[in-house]
Each structure stands twice: as C-alpha cells, then as structure tokens.
Coordinates of C-alpha atoms in Angstrom, one line a residue:
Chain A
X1298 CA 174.7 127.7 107.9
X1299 CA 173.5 126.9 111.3
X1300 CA 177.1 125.3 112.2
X1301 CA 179.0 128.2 110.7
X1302 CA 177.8 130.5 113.3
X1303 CA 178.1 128.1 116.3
X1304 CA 181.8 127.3 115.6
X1305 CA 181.7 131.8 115.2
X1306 CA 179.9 131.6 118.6
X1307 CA 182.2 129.6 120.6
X1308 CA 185.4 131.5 119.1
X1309 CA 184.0 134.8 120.0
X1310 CA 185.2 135.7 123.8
X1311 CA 182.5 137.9 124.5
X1312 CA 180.0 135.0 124.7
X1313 CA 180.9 133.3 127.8
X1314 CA 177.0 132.9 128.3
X1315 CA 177.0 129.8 126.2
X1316 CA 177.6 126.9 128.8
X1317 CA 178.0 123.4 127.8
X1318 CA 174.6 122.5 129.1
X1319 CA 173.3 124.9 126.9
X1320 CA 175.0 123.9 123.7
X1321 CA 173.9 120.1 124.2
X1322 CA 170.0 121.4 125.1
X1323 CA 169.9 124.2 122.0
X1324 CA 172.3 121.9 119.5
X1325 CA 170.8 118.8 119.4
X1326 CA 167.7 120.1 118.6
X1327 CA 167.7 120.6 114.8
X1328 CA 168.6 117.1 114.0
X1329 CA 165.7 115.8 116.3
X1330 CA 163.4 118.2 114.5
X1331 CA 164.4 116.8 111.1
X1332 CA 163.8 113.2 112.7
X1333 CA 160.0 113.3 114.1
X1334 CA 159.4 116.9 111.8
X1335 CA 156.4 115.1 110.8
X1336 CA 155.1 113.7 114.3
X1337 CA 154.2 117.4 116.3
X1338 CA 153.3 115.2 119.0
X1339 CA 156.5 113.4 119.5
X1340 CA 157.8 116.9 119.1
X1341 CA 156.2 118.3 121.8
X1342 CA 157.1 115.0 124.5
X1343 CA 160.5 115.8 123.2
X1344 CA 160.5 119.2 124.2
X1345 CA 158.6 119.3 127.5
X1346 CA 161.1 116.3 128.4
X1347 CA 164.0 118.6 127.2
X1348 CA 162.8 121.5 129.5
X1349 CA 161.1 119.6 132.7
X1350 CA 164.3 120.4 135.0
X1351 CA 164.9 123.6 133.8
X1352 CA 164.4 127.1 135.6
X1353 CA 162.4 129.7 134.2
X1354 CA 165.6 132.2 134.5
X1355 CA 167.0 129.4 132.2
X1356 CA 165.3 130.0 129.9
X1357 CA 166.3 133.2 129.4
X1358 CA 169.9 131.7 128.5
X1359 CA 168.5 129.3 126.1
X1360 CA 166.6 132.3 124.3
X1361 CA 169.7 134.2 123.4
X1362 CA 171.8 131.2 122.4
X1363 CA 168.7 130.6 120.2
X1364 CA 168.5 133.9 118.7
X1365 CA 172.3 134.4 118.4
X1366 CA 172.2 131.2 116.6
X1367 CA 169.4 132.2 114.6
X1368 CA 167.4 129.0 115.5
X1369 CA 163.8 129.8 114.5
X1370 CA 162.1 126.8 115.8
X1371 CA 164.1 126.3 118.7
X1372 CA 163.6 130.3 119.7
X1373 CA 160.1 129.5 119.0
X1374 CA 159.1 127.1 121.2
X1375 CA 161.4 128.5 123.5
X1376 CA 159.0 132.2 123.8
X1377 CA 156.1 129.4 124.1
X1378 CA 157.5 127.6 127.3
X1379 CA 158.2 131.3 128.7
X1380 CA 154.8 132.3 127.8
X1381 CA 153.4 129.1 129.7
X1382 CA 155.4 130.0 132.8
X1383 CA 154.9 133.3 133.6
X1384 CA 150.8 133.7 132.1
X1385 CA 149.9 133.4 135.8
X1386 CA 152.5 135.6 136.9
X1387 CA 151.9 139.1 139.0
X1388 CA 153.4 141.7 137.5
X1389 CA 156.4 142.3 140.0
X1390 CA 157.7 138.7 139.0
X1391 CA 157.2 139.3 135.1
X1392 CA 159.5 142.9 135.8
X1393 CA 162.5 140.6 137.4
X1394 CA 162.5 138.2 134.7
X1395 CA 162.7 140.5 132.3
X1396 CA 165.3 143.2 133.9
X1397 CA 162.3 146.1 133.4
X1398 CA 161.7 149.1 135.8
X1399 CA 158.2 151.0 135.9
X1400 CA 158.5 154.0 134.3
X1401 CA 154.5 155.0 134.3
X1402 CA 154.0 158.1 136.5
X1403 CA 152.4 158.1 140.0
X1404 CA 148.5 158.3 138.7
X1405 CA 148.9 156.0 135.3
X1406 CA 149.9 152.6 136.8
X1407 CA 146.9 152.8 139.8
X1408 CA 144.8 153.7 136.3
X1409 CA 145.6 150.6 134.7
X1410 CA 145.4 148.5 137.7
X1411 CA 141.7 149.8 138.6
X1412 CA 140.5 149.6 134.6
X1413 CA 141.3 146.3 134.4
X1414 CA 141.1 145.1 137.8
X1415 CA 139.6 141.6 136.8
X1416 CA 142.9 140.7 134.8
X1417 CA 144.6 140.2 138.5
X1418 CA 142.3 137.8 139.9
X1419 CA 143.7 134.4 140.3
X1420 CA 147.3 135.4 139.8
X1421 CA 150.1 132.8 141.4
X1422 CA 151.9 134.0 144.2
X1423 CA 156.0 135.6 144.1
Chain B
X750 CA 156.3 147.5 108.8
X751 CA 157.0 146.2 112.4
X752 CA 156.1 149.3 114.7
X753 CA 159.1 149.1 117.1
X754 CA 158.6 150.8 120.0
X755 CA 161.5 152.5 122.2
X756 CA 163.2 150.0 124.3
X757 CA 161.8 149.8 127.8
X758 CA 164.5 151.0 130.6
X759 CA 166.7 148.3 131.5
X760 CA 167.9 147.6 135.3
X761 CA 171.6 147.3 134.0
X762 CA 173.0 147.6 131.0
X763 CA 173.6 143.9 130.3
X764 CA 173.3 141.3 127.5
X765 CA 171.9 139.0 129.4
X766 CA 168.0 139.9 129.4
X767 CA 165.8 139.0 126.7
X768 CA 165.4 141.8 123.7
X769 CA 162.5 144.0 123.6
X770 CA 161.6 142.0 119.9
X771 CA 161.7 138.5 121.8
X772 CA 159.5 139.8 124.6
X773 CA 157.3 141.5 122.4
X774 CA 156.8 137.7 120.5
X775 CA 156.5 136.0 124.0
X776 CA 153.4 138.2 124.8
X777 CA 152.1 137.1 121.4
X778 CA 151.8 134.1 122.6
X779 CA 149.8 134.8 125.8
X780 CA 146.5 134.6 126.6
X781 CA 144.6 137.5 126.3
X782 CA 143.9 138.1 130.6
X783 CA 148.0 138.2 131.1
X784 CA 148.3 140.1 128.3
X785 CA 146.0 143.0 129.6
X786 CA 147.5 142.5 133.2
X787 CA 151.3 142.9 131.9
X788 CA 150.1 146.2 130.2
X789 CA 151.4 147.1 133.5
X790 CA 154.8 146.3 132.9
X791 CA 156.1 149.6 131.7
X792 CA 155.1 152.2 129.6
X793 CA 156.6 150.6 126.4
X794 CA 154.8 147.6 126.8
X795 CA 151.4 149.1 127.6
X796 CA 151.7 150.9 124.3
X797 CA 152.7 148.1 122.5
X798 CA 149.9 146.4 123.6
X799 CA 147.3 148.5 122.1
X800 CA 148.8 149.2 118.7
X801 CA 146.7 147.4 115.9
X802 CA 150.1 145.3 115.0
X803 CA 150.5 143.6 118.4
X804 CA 146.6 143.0 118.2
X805 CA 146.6 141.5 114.5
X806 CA 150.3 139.2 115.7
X807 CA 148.2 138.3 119.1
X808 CA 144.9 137.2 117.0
X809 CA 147.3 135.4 114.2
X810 CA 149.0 133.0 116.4
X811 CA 145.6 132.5 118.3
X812 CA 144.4 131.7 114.7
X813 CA 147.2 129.1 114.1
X814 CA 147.7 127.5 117.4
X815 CA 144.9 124.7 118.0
X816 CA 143.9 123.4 114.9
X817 CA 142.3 120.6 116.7
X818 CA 140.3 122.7 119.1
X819 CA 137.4 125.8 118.4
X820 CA 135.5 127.4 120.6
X821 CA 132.0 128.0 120.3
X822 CA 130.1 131.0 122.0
X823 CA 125.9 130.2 122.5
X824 CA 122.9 132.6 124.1
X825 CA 119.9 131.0 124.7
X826 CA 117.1 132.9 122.6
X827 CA 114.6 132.8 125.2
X828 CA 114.4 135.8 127.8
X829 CA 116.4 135.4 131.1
X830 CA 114.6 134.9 134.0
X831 CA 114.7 137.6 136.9
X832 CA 117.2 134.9 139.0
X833 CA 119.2 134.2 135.9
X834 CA 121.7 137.0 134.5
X835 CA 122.1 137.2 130.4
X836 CA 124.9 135.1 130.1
X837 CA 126.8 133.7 126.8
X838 CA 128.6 130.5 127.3
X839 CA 132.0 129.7 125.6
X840 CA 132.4 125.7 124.7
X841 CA 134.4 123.5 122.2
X842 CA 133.2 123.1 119.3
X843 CA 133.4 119.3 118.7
X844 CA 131.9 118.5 122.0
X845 CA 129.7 121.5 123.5
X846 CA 131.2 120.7 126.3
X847 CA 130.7 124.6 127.8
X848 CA 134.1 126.2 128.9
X849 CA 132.8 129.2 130.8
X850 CA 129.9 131.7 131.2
X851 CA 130.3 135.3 130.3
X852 CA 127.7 137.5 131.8
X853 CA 126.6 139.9 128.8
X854 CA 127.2 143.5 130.6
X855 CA 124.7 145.5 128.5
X856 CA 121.1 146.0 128.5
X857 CA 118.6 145.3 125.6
X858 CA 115.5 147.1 125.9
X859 CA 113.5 143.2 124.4
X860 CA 114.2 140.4 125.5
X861 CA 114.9 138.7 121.8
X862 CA 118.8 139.6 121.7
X863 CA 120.6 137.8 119.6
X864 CA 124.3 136.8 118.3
X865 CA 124.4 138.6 115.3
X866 CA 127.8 137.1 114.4
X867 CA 131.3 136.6 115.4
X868 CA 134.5 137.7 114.0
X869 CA 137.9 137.5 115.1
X870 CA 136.7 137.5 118.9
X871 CA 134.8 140.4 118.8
X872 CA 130.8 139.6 118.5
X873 CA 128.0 141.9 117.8
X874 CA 124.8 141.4 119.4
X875 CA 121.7 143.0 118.6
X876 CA 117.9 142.9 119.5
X877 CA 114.9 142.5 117.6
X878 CA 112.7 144.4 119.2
X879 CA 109.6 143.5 117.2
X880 CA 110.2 141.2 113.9
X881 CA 108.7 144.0 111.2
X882 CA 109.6 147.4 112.7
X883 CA 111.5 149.6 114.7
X884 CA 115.5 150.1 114.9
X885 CA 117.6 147.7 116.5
X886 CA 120.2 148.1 120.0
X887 CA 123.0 147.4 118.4
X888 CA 126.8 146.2 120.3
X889 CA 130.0 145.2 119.0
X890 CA 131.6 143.5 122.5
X891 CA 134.6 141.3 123.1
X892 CA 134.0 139.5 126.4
X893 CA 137.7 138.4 127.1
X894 CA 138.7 142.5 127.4
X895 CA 135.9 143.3 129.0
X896 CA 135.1 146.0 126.6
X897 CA 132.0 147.2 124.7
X898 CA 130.8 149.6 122.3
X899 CA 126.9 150.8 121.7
X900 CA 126.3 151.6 117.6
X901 CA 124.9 154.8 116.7
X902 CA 120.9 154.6 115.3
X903 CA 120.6 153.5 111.8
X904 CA 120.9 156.6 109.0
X905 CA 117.8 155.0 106.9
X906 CA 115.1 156.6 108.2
X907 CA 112.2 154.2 109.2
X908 CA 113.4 150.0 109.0
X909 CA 111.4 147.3 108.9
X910 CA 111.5 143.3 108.1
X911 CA 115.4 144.0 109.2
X912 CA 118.6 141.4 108.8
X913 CA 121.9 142.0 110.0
X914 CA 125.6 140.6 109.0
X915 CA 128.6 141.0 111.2
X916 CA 132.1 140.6 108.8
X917 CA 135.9 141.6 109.2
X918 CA 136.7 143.5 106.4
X919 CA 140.6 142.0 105.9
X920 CA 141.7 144.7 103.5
X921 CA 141.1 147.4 106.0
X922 CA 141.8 145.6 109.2
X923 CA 138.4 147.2 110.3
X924 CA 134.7 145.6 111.7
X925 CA 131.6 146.0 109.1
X926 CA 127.9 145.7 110.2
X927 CA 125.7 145.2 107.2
X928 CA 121.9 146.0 107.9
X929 CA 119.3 145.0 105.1
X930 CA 115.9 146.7 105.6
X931 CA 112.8 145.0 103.4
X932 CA 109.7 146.7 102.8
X933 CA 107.0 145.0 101.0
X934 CA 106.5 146.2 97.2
X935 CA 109.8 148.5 97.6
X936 CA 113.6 147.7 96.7
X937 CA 115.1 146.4 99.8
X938 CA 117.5 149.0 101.6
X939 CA 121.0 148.7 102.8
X940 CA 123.5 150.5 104.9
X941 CA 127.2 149.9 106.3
X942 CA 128.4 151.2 109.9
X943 CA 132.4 150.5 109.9
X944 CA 133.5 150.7 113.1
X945 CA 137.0 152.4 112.3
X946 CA 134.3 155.8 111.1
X947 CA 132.1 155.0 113.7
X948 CA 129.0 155.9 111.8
X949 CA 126.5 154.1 109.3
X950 CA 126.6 155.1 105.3
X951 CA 123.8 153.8 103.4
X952 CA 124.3 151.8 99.9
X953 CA 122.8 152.7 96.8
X954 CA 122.5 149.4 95.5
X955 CA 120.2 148.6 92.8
X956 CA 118.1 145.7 93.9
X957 CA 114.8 144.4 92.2
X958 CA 111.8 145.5 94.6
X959 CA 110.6 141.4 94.2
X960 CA 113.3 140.8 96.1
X961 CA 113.0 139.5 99.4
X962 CA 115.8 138.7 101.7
X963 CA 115.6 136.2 104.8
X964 CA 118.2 135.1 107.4
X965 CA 119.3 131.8 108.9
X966 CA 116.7 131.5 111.6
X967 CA 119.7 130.9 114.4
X968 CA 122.7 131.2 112.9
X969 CA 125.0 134.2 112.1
X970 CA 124.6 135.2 108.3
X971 CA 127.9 133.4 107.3
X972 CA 131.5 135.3 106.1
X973 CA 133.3 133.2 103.9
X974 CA 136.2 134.7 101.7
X975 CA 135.0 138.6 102.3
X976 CA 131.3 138.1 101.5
X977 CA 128.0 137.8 103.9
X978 CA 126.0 134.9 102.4
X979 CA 121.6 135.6 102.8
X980 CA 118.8 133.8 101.8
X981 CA 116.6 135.2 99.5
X982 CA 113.3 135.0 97.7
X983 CA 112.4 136.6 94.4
X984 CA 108.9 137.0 94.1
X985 CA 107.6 135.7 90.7
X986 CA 104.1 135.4 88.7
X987 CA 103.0 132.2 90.4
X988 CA 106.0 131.2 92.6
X989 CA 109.1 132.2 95.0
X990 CA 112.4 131.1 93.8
X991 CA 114.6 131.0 96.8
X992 CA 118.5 132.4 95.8
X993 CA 121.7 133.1 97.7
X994 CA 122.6 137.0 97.5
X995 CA 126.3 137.4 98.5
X996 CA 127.8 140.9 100.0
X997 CA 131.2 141.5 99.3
X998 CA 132.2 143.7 102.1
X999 CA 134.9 145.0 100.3
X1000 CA 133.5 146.2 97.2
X1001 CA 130.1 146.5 98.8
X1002 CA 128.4 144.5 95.8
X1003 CA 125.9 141.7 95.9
X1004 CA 126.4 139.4 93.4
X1005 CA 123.4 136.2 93.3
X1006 CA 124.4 132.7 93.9
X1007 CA 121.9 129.7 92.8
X1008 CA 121.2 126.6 95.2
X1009 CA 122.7 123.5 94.2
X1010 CA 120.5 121.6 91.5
X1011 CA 119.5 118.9 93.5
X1012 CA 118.5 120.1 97.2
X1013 CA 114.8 120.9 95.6
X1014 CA 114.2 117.3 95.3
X1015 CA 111.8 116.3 98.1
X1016 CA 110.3 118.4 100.4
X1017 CA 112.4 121.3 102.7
X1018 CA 111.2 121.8 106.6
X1019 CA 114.3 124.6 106.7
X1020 CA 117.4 125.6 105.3
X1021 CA 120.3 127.4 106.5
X1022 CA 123.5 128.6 105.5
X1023 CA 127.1 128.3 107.2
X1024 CA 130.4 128.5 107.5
X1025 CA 132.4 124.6 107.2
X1026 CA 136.1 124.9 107.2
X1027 CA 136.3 128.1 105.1
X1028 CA 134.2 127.4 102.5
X1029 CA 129.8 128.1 102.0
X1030 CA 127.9 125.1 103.5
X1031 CA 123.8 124.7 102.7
X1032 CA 121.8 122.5 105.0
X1033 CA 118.8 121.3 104.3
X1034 CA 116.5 119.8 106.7
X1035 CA 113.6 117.3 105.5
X1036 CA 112.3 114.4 103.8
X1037 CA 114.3 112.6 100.6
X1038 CA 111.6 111.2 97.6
X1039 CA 111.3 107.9 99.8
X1040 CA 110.0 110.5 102.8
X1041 CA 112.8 109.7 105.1
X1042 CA 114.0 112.6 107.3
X1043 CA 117.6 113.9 106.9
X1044 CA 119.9 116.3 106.8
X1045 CA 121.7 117.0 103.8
X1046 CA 124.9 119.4 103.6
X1047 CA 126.1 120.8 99.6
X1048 CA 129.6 122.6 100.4
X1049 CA 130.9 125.0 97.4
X1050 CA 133.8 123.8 96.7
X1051 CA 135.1 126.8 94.9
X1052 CA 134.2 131.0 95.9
X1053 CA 131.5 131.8 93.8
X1054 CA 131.1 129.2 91.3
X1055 CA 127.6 127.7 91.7
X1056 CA 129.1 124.1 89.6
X1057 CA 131.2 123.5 92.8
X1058 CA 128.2 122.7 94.7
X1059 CA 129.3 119.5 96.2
X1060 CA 126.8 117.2 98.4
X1061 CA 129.2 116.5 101.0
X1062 CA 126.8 114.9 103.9
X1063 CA 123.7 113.5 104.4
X1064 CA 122.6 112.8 108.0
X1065 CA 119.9 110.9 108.2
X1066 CA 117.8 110.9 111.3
X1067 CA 114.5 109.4 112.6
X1068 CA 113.0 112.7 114.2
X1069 CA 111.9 115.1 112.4
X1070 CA 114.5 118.1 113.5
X1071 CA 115.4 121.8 113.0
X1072 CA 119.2 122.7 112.5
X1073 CA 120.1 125.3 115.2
X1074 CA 123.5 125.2 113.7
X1075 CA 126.2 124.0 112.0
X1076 CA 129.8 124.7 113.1
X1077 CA 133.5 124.9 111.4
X1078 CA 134.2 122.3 112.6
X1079 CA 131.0 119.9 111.3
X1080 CA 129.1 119.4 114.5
X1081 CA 125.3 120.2 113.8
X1082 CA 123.8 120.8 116.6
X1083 CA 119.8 119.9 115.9
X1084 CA 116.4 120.3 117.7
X1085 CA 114.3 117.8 117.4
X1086 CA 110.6 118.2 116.8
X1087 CA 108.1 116.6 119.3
X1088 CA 104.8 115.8 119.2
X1089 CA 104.3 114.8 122.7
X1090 CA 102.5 117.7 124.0
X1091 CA 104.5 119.6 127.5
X1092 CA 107.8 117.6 126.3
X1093 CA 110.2 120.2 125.9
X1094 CA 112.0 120.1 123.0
X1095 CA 115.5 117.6 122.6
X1096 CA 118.8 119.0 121.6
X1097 CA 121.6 116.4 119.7
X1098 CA 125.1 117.1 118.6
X1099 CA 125.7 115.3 115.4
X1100 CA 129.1 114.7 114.5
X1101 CA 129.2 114.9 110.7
X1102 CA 131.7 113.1 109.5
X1103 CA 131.4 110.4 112.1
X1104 CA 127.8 110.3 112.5
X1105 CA 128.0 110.2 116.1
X1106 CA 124.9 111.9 117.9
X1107 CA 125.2 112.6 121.9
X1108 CA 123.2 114.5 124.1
X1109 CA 125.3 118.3 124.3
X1110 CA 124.9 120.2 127.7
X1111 CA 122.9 123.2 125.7
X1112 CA 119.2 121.8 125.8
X1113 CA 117.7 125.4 124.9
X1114 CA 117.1 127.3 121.5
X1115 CA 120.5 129.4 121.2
X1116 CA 122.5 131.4 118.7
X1117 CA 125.5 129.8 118.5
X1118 CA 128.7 131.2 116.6
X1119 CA 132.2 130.0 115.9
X1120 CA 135.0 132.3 118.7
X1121 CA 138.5 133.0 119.4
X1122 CA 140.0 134.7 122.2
X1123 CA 141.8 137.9 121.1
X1124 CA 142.1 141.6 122.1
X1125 CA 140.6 142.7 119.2
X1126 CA 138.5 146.6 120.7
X1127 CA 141.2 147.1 122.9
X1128 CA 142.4 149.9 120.4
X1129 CA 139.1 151.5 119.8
X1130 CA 137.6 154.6 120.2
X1131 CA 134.4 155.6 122.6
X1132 CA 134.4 152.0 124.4
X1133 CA 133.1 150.7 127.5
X1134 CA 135.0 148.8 130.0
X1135 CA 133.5 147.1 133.2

C-alpha cells in the first residue's frame, strides 16, 4: 500500500517538494524498521544517524512526505526530533518554523507572558 | 472525538508548513515548560492547550514514553527549618538520585504536611494538624504548571482519627479526594470532594462501627485499577483482625480484601501497602519463625481475588528496619532502626529484584510518591498560579 502511493506521489506534478534526498531518507525507512523492529535501541542510533546533518526547516519537508505517504512511524519520530529541537526555543523562532502570525490582542499576549513568566527562563537564543 | 480547533492564520497560503493536526501532535510530545511557553504562539494554540483532550494526549505519551525511567517526588516529614524553604524533591525512581527541588508555594498552618498521594502529576498535600482531631488544609497542586488549588472545609461536621486517599477517577477524567473519619465506638464516616464539582459529598456507606481504618504510615494509600487500598482493623471479642478495605472510586463502594494466608506467620514490626507495576503489593516488615529480620512482599496477582496473593520477594536484612516505601518500580526504600543512642537514623535503597542495597541521597523520614510531569490543572477552575 505504502508503494502505491509513492509511485502516485512522484506522478502527481503538484508535488515538486519531494526531492531525491528526501525519498532516499523517508523510503528506506520501512524496510529498516522491519529489520531491527525488535531492537528500539538500534532504532533510535539509526535515526539520530539518519537526521544528524539535517536542518530543522528540513524537517518540515520530511514531515509532509511522511504524512502524504501516510508513514505512521516515520511521521512519528519525525514530530519527536521536531519536538527535541525547538523545546528550548523562544517563541519568535517556534512562529517562523511554523509559518504562524500572532493574532492575540494588545493586552492578552503581555497576560500570558507575565502569568507564566517562569516558562521563559532559560530559553536558547534566535 | 478530536476537538479541532480553527486553523491558526498562516503567513502565506502555502503547502509547505506543517498542518495544524501535525503541530498539534508535536506539542504532545513536549515537555510541559515549552508547552506553557508556546501557549503564546497564537490564539489557536493557547486554546488548544487548555482543552482537557490536548491535556489527556500530553499526559498519555508522557505515560508511554520512558518505560525504563519514573520519577519519584519525596517531602521530608519533619518541619522545615526557618533557613530551609518547604521543598519536594523530584528523583528517579530506581536510583533516588534527586532531579530537582520544587519549593511547595503554599502555607500549612502544622508543620506535619504530608504527600497525600499522586496521580497523573497532580499531587495533593494535606496537614495533620493534630493526629485525632480537627479538619485538615487540604491542596491539589501540580508543580510543573505552577498552579494550585486550596479544598473547601470538609461537609462532615466535626472529624477525627482522619485518613485521606488521592485517586483519578478514569471514567470521568476528573480528581477524587476520599476522606475517612473514625470515631471510637461509632461507624466510621466518609465523604468525596471531586474536583470537577469543586465541593465535598458525604457517603452513606454502611460500615460496622468495629471497624477501624489505618493508613500506610508514609506512603500514599495506593490506587490500583480504580480502588484506594486501607488497612483496617475489626475489632473482635478478644482480638483485632487486621483486613484490607478497598474504595472503588467509581462506584464509591468498599468491598473487604483478606491478607494473604501466610504473612501472619512470625511476628510483624509494620506493614504497608503499595502500588508495584499496576498491581496491590503488601510488605511486611519483621522476623520469619527462625527470628531473622526481612522484608517480605505478596503481590495480587489478579484485581480482587484474595487466591492471587503471590509472595513475590523476600528481602532479607540484618537491621531491624521500617519500610518508608516501596515504589512501581520495586525499590524499597528502608529506615533502619538503631539502637545507638544520638545516631540518627540510616536510609537504604533496596533494589528488589536485584537485591542490591546503596546508600540513596534522601537520609530523612519522607513521603515519597510515584510522578509524572503533565499539565494536568491547567484547565481548572478557581486555581492559583505563582
């Protein structure tokens, strides 16, 4: 089922967001999880191997291949390697990566930022 | 059944950002101090954050994510002193190897506040103020939000001889605090404060007035499967027969549990009762028929059948020792008794399964419960932040 909809992806012109790079990183990835499904630690050296060199706005590539392709595991793990990168992030970073705008008005953001004023100690510089 | 919120604005109308469903699954898997920070996101995503799904999805994959590694949360039981804040410490549960402090933002009006229990990352802490009467301070808090919430005064009139359970109650997605009053030579009394109502409701349960119900002296009163598990002692002709009563929190029903057949062989300093991966775990601490001190753990195998008792470990140990407590995981932590006069006592982690001891970092009398991080009371009603 999985191959059906690759062969759909890479006919379909719309998709030019599916580089090669892409399709040997996201592809190869269910066979290997068949191969060491047992071993979650050989799993996870696979993985962090896999995605050492890559850029966090990468990543947001490799999440839509994965979720056009419907790959569960490999969407998965790759929402946990975003979570990782951006937990430290400020909030202006987290907006860009995203594509989001504000939209609170004037008093409601400064309300949020001075209830919970602790949760922005200790956050990574842009 | 997924609440979907309105999709956030979008700088350009593009395919290329990741859908509001995926982000929504990538906060998920934060932990809970980004989480609260990126409520600043947009307005979609500060909703989002506080509806009880995203809380529950947040707590599950918490739940699921280290199976190798719990967390512990301990307060010494003696009084702080004027230099030293009330603090809780958070530590792993294998090692007691301590984490980090959290300094407890309330006041008790004793100094005998203890961990009443722990559920789902939210704990409740009362004080005793005096062991036989008087109502109790009462607060359900989750440390990692920051947020707090004071109970309302009990609805039964005058308490005394008082034990308290802390439980989720699954079926409702909602927080129960169970509060057993005992007064000599009348039927014990019992009432429920749910924290979606906000309120306590007492139980009419019928209960025999020779009953007599007793806590863990440490430990949280355990929640295994939807039931709070006490001690307690029915008050025969000549003797006390010691029983487990078990609260369904659910049904609000106790139903009586016996002790497995063989822990009343040789003599009993002190029992308790726990929690050991899912399942009701007895320890008994003192000396086997040849008079050699141990530990010994039963485990019930299956909910509610008192056949299942299964005698699981038995620790044996050349001090004569108290069990502070006993975790998920199998780590009993134990003080040991001395009789060297101005030695304070000695605290040793004992590994259960591998019978390893070593000397943990907490050398005080604490109440120590199992803890999660989560964001559980970021939804509620009338809460504290600080």
């Amino acid at each position: 089922m999985k191959f059906c909809t690759v062969k759909q992806y890479f006919d379909d012109e719309n998709n030019n967001n599916v580089t090669n790079g892409i399709a040997t990183t996201v592809i190869p990835l269910p066979n290997k999880h068949l191969k060491i499904k047992a071993n979650n630690k050989e799993m996870e050296q696979y993985e962090q191997e896999l995605l050492r060199n890559v850029m966090p706005q990468e990543l947001t590539k490799l999440i839509l291949a994965a979720n056009y392709l419907n790959f569960k595991e490999a969407l998965d793990f790759f929402c946990r390697t975003v979570a990782n990168a951006i937990q430290n992030k400020s909030v202006d970073y987290v907006r860009k990566f995203f594509g989001l705008e504000s939209d609170f008005e004037p008093g409601e953001e400064e309300k949020l930022c001075k209830e919970f004023a602790w949760s922005f100690e200790g956050v990574d510089e842009d | 059944m997924k609440e979907l919120c309105p999709q956030p604005p979008i700088l350009r109308r593009r395919n290329n950002h990741i859908p509001y469903d995926i982000a929504f699954n990538i906060l998920a898997k934060l932990p809970v101090k980004s989480v609260i920070r990126f409520r600043r996101v947009c307005k979609s995503w500060g909703s989002s954050i506080t509806t009880p799904y995203f809380i529950s999805t947040h707590l599950n994959h918490n739940n699921n994510k280290d199976c190798d590694n719990g967390y512990v949360i301990h307060k010494p039981s003696s009084p702080p002193t004027p230099s030293n804040s009330p603090v809780c410490t958070v530590a792993f549960d294998h090692t007691f190897d301590s984490i980090y402090e959290v300094r407890i933002p309330f006041d008790f009006s004793s100094d005998c506040a203890q961990i009443v229990g722990s559920c789902n990352g939210l704990l409740c802490l009362a004080d005793f103020r005096s062991l036989s009467t008087g109502d109790n301070d009462i607060y359900l808090w989750n440390p990692n939000i920051r947020k707090f919430k004071k109970l309302p005064h009990t609805c039964l009139g005058k308490v005394s001889f008082v034990t308290l359970g802390f439980a989720y109650h699954s079926e409702n997605n909602d927080y129960k605090v169970v509060r057993i009053s005992c007064r000599s030579l009348s039927t014990p009394k019992i009432e429920v404060y749910t924290l979606s109502s906000d309120s306590w409701r007492r139980v009419e349960i019928s209960l025999t007035a020779n009953l007599i119900f007793r806590k863990n002296f440490y430990s949280p009163v355990p929640l295994i499967s939807g039931s709070l598990y006490w001690f307690a002692y029915i008050k025969e002709e000549n003797c006390r027969r010691v029983i487990i009563m078990a609260f369904d929190v659910n049904i609000e029903k106790f139903k009586k549990l016996a002790l497995p057949d063989d822990c009343f062989h040789g003599r009993s300093l002190h029992r308790c009762l726990a929690l050991f991966k899912g399942k009701l775990a007895f320890i008994k601490c003192g000396r086997n028929e040849q008079r050699d001190f141990q530990f010994s753990i039963w485990v019930m195998r299956e909910y509610g059948v008192v056949e299942s008792w299964d005698k699981l470990f038995v620790v044996p140990f050349q001090r004569v020792a108290y069990c502070i407590a006993f975790t998920e995981y199998g780590s009993l932590l134990a003080r040991c008794v001395t009789r060297v006069k101005n030695q304070g006592s000695k605290f040793v982690l004992i590994d259960t399964e591998t019978l390893h001891e070593k000397n943990p970092s907490i050398q005080c009398t604490s109440f120590v419960a199992n803890f999660i991080e989560s964001l559980v009371l970021l939804d509620g009603a009338n809460v504290e932040a600080y």
